[in-house]
Each structure stands twice: as C-alpha cells, then as structure tokens.
mmCIF file of C-alpha atoms in Angstrom:
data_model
loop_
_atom_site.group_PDB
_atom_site.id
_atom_site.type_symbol
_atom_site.label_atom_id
_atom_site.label_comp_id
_atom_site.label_asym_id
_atom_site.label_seq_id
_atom_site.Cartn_x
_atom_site.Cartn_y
_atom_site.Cartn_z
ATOM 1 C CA UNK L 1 -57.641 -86.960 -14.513
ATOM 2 C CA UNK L 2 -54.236 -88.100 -15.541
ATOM 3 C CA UNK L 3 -53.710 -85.624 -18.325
ATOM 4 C CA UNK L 4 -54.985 -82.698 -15.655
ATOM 5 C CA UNK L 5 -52.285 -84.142 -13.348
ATOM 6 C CA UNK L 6 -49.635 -83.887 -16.202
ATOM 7 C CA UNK L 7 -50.410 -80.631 -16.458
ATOM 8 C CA UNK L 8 -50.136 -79.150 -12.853
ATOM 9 C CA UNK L 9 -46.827 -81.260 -12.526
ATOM 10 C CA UNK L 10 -45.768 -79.232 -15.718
ATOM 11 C CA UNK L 11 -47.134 -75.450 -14.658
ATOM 12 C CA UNK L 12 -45.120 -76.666 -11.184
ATOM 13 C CA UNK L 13 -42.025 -76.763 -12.786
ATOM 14 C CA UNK L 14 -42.260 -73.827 -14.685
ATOM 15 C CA UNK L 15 -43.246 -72.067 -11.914
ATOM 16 C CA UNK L 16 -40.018 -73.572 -10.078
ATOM 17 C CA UNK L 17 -37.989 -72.649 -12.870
ATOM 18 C CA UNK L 18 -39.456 -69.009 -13.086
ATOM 19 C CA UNK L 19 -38.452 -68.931 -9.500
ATOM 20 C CA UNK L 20 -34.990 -70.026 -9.609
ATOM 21 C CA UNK L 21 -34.165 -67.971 -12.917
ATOM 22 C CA UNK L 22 -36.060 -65.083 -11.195
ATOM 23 C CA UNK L 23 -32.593 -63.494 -9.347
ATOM 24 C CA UNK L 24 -30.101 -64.732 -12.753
ATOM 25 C CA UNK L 25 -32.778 -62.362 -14.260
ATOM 26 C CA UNK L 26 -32.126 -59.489 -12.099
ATOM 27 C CA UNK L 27 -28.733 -60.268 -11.721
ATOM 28 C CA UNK L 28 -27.758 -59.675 -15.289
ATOM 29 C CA UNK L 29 -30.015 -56.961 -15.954
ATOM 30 C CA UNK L 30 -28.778 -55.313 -13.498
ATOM 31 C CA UNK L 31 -25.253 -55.241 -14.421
ATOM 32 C CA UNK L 32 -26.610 -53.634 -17.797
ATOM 33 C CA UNK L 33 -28.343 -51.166 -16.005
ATOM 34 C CA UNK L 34 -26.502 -50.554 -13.251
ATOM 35 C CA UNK L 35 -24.603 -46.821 -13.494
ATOM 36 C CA UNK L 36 -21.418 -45.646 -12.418
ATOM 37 C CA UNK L 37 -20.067 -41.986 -11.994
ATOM 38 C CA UNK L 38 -16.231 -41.589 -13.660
ATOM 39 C CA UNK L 39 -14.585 -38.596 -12.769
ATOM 40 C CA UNK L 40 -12.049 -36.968 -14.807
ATOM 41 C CA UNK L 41 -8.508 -36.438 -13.279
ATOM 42 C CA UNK L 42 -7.810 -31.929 -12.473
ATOM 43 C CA UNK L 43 -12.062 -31.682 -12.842
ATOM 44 C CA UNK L 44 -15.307 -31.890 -11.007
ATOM 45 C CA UNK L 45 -17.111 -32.934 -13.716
ATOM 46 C CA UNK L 46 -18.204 -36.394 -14.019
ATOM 47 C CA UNK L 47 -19.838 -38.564 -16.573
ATOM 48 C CA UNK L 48 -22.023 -41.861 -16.194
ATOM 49 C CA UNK L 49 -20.182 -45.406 -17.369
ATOM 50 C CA UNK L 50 -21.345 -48.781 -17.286
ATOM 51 C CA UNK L 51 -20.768 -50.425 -14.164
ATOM 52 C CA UNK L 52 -18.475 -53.299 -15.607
ATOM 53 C CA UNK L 53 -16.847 -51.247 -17.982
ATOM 54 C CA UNK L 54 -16.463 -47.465 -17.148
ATOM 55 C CA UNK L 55 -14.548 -46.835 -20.403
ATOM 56 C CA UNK L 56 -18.637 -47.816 -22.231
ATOM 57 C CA UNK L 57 -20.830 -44.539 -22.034
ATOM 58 C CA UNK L 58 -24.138 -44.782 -20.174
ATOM 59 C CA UNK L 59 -26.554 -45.262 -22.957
ATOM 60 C CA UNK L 60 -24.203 -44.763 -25.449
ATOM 61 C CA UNK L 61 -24.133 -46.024 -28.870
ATOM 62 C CA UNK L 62 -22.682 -49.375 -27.445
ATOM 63 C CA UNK L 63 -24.905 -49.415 -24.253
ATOM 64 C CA UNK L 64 -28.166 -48.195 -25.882
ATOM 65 C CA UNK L 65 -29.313 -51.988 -27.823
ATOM 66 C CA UNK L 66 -28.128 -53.973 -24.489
ATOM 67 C CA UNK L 67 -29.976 -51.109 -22.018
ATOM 68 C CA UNK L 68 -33.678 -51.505 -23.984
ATOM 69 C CA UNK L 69 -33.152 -55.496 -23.953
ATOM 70 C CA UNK L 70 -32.570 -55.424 -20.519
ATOM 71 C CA UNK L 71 -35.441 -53.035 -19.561
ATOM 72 C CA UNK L 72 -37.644 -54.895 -21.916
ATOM 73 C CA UNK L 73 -36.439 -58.721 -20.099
ATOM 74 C CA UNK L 74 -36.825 -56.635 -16.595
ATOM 75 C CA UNK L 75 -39.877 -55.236 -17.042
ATOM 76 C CA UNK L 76 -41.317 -58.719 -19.209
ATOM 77 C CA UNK L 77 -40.373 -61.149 -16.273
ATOM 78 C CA UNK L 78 -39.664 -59.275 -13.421
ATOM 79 C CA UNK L 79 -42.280 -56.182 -13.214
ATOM 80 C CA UNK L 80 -45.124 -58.300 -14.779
ATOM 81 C CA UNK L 81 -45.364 -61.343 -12.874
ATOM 82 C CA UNK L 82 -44.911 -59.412 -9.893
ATOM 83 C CA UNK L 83 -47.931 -57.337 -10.595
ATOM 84 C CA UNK L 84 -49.461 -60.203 -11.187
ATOM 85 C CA UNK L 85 -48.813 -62.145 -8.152
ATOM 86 C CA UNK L 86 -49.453 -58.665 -6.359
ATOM 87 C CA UNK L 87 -52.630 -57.873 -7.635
ATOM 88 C CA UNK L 88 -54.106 -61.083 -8.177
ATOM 89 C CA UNK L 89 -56.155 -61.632 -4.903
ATOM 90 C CA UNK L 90 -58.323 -58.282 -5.562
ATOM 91 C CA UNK L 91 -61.444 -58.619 -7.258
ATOM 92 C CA UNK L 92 -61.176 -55.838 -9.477
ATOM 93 C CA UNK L 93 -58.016 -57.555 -11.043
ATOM 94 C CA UNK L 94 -59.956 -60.599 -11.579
ATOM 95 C CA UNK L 95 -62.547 -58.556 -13.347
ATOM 96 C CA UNK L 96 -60.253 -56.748 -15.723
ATOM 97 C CA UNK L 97 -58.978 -59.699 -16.842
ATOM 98 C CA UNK L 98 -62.534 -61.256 -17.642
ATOM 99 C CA UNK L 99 -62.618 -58.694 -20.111
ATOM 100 C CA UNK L 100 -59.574 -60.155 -22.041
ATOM 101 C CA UNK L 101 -61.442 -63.518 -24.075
ATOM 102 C CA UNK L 102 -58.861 -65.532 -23.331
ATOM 103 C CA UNK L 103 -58.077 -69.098 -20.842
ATOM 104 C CA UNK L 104 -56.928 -67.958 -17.704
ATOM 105 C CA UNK L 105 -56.906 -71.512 -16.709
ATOM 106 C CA UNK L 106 -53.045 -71.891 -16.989
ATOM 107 C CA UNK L 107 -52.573 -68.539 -15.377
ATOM 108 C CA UNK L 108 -54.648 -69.582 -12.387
ATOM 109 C CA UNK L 109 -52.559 -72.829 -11.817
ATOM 110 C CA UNK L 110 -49.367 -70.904 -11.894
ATOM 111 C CA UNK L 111 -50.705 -68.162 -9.502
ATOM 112 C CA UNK L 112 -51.846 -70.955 -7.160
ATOM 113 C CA UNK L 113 -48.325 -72.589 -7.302
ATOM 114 C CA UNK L 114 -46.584 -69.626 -6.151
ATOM 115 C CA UNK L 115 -49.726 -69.011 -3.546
ATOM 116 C CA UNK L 116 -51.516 -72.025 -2.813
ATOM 117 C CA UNK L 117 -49.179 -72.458 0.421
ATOM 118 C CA UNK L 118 -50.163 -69.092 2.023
ATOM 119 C CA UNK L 119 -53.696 -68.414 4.072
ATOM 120 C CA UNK L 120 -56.337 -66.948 1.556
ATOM 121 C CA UNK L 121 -58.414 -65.838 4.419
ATOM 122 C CA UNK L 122 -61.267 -68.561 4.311
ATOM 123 C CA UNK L 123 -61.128 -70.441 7.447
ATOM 124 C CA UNK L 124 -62.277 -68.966 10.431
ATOM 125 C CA UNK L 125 -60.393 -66.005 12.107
ATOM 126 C CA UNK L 126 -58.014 -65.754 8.752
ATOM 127 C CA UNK L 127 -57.057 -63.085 6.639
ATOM 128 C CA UNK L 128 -55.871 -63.307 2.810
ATOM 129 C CA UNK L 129 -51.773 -63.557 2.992
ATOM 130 C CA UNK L 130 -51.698 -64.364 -0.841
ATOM 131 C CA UNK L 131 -49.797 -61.106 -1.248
ATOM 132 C CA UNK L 132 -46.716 -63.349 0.464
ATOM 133 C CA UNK L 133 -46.088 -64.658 -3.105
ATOM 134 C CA UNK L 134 -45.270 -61.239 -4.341
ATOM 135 C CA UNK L 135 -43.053 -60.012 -1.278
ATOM 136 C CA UNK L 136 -41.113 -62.781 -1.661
ATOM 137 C CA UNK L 137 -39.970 -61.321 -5.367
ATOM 138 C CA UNK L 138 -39.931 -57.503 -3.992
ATOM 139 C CA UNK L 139 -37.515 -58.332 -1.590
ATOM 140 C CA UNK L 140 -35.534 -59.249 -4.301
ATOM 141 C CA UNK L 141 -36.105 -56.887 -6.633
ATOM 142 C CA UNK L 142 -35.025 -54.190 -3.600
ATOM 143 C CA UNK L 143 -32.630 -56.067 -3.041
ATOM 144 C CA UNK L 144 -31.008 -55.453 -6.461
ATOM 145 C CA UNK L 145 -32.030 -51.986 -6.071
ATOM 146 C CA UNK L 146 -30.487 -50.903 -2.960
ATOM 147 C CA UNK L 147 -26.987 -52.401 -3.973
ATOM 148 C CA UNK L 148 -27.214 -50.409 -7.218
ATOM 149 C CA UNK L 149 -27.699 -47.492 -5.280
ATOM 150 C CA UNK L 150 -25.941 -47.424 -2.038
ATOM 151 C CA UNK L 151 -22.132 -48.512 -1.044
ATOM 152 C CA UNK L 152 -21.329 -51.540 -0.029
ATOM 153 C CA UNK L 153 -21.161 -51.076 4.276
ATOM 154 C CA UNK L 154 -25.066 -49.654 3.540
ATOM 155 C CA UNK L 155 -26.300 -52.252 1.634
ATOM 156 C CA UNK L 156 -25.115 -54.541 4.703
ATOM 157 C CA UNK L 157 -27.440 -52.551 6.840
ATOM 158 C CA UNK L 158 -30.535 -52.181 4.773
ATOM 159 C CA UNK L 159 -29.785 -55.488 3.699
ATOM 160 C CA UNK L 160 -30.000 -57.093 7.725
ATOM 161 C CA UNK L 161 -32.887 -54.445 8.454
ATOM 162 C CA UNK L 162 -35.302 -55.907 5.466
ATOM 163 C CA UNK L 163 -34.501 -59.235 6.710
ATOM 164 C CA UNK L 164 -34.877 -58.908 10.401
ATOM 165 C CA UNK L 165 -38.426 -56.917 9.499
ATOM 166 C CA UNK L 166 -39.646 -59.575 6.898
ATOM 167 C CA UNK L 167 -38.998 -62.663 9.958
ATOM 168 C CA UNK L 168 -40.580 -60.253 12.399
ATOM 169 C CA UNK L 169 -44.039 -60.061 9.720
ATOM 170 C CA UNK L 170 -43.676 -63.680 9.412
ATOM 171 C CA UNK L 171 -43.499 -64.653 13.018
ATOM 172 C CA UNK L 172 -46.341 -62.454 13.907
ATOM 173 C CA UNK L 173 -48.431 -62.784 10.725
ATOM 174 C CA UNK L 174 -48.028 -66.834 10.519
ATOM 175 C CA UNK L 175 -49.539 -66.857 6.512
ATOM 176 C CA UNK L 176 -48.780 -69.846 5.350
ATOM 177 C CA UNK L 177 -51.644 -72.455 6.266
ATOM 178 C CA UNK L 178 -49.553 -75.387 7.780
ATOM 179 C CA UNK L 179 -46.786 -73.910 9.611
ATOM 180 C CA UNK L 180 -43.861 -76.302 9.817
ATOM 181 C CA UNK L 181 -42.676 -74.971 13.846
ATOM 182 C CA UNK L 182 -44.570 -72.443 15.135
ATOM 183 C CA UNK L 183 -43.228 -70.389 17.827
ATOM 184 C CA UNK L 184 -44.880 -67.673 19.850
ATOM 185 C CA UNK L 185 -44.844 -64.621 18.371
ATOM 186 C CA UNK L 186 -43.749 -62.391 21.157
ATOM 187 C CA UNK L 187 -40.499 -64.192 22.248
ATOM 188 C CA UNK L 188 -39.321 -64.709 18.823
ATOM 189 C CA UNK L 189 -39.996 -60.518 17.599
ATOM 190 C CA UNK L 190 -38.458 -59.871 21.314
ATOM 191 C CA UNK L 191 -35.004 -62.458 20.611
ATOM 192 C CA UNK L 192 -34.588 -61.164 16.692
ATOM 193 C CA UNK L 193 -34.764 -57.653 17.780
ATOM 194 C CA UNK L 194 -32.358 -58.353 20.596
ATOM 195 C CA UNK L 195 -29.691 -60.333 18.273
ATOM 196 C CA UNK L 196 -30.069 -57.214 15.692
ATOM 197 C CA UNK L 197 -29.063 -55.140 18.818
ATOM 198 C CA UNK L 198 -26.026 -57.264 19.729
ATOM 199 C CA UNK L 199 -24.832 -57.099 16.129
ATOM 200 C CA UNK L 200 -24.585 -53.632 15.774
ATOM 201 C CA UNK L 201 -23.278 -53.219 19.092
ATOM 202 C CA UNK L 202 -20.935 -55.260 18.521
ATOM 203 C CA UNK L 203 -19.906 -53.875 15.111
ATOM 204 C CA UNK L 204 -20.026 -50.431 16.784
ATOM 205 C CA UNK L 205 -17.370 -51.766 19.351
#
C-alpha cells in the first residue's frame, strides 16, 4: 500500500512537471520555428528568416539541425501527449493499445492525474468531460499558433475571444466533479458576454 502510494505521489509530480514545462516547451520551439518574411530594399521579393535572427535563412544550413530538433521535441511532448489525453476516453483507443504487450499501468495513473478532476460521465445525469484535460493543452498550443501567425493587435483579439468562449463552455458545461463556486449558468454567459462588449466598445471609442 505504501509503495503504491509512493508511486502515485511520484507519477503526480511528473505529471505537474510535464504541465509546467508544457508552455517552456512551446515557447522555445516556437522561436525555432517561428518564420519571418525579410524584404529586400528597391524589390518585392522576399525571403523567409528566422524570427530572432532574420540575417539566419529559414531552414538553412544553420537552421536545418535546430528546425528537426524542435519538430521532433514538439511533436514528442507536445502532439503526443495531447493525443493521448484527447483520445484516451474512447474505447477504440483503449483497444489499440491492448494490442501493444506492454504495462499501461503507469500510463493510466498519469492520464488520471491530468483527468481524474473532470466528470467521466458515471453518475447520474453526467456526461464524460475527460476531454477537459486535453483542451486545456490546445488552448495553448493555439495559442502559440495564432501569435506565430497573426500581428500583434490580432492576437489580442483571438486571444480574449478563445478565452471568453472557453469560461462560457465552462460555466455552462460545469465538468469538473466538485465545483469549487458554482454560479448559474445563464447570468454568468449573459455578464462575460456583456464585459466582452464593453471592452471592445470601449477600445473602439
């Protein structure tokens, strides 16, 4: 009992520790991956540069060794946990990996870390909200994405509209299974939705 107890304390921590190293991941792979155009002075013609340092071709000789890294870290413990976490709750994911002869016991604990605080649909007049685990890491990951790909003023606006829509699924959803304050769903959608008006009226003004 003790030793199983040392065990969860230490797939806990890991899982903390995956967490917390989760956007220092994305963070620095992104700035390896993360384009920029660099236009030539008298010419329309432009060529791609890394972010950080234009002057460094994209994918270049120089780039090319720290570009695969970072696509291999990126897609290694970014894209494959979150798959994981994603795709975990289906059946037919549990099945393919009963084909693999190995001890999903550890894998199990550290899924249930990350989800073991959401609904999984088995008391009465529940649904499974598991899939919380993984949003929580996609809202990152877009995160990331949209600030790679759009200027800074438009990234503030996505940035406020995922927000505003993830409280709004929250609020109305409720998945976790012991909500700390629980408020009524319509007033709260009906008071974000009015402060997300005010703020862009006011930004308008």
């Amino acid at each position: 009992r003790q030793s199983m107890d040392i065990r969860t304390s230490v797939i806990d921590s890991f899982a903390t520790f995956f967490l917390l190293s989760y956007v220092k991941i994305l963070s620095i792979t992104s700035d390896l991956l993360i384009p920029t155009q660099i236009f030539q002075l008298g010419s329309n013609k432009s060529t791609l540069g890394l972010y950080y340092s234009p002057s460094i071709a994209y994918f270049g000789n120089e780039h090319l060794p720290y570009a695969v890294i970072a696509i291999a870290v990126l897609a290694l413990f970014v894209c494959v946990p979150t798959a994981i976490l994603l795709l975990y709750p289906f059946q037919f994911f549990q099945r393919f990996l009963s084909f693999f002869p190995l001890n999903w016991h550890y894998l199990r604990a550290f899924i249930d870390s990350f989800q073991g605080c959401f609904k999984d649909g088995t008391e009465p007049g529940t649904f499974d909200c598991r899939w919380f685990s993984a949003l929580h890491l996609l809202i990152r990951l877009l995160l990331f994405i949209l600030f790679a790909l759009t200027s800074s003023m438009i990234f503030f606006v996505y940035a406020v509209i995922i927000f505003v829509t993830y409280l709004i699924v929250v609020i109305n959803i409720q998945p976790f299974k012991k909500a700390v304050v629980r408020y009524p769903s319509t007033d709260s959608t009906f008071l974000i939705l009015l402060s997300f008006s005010f703020i862009v009226n006011t930004r308008r003004d």
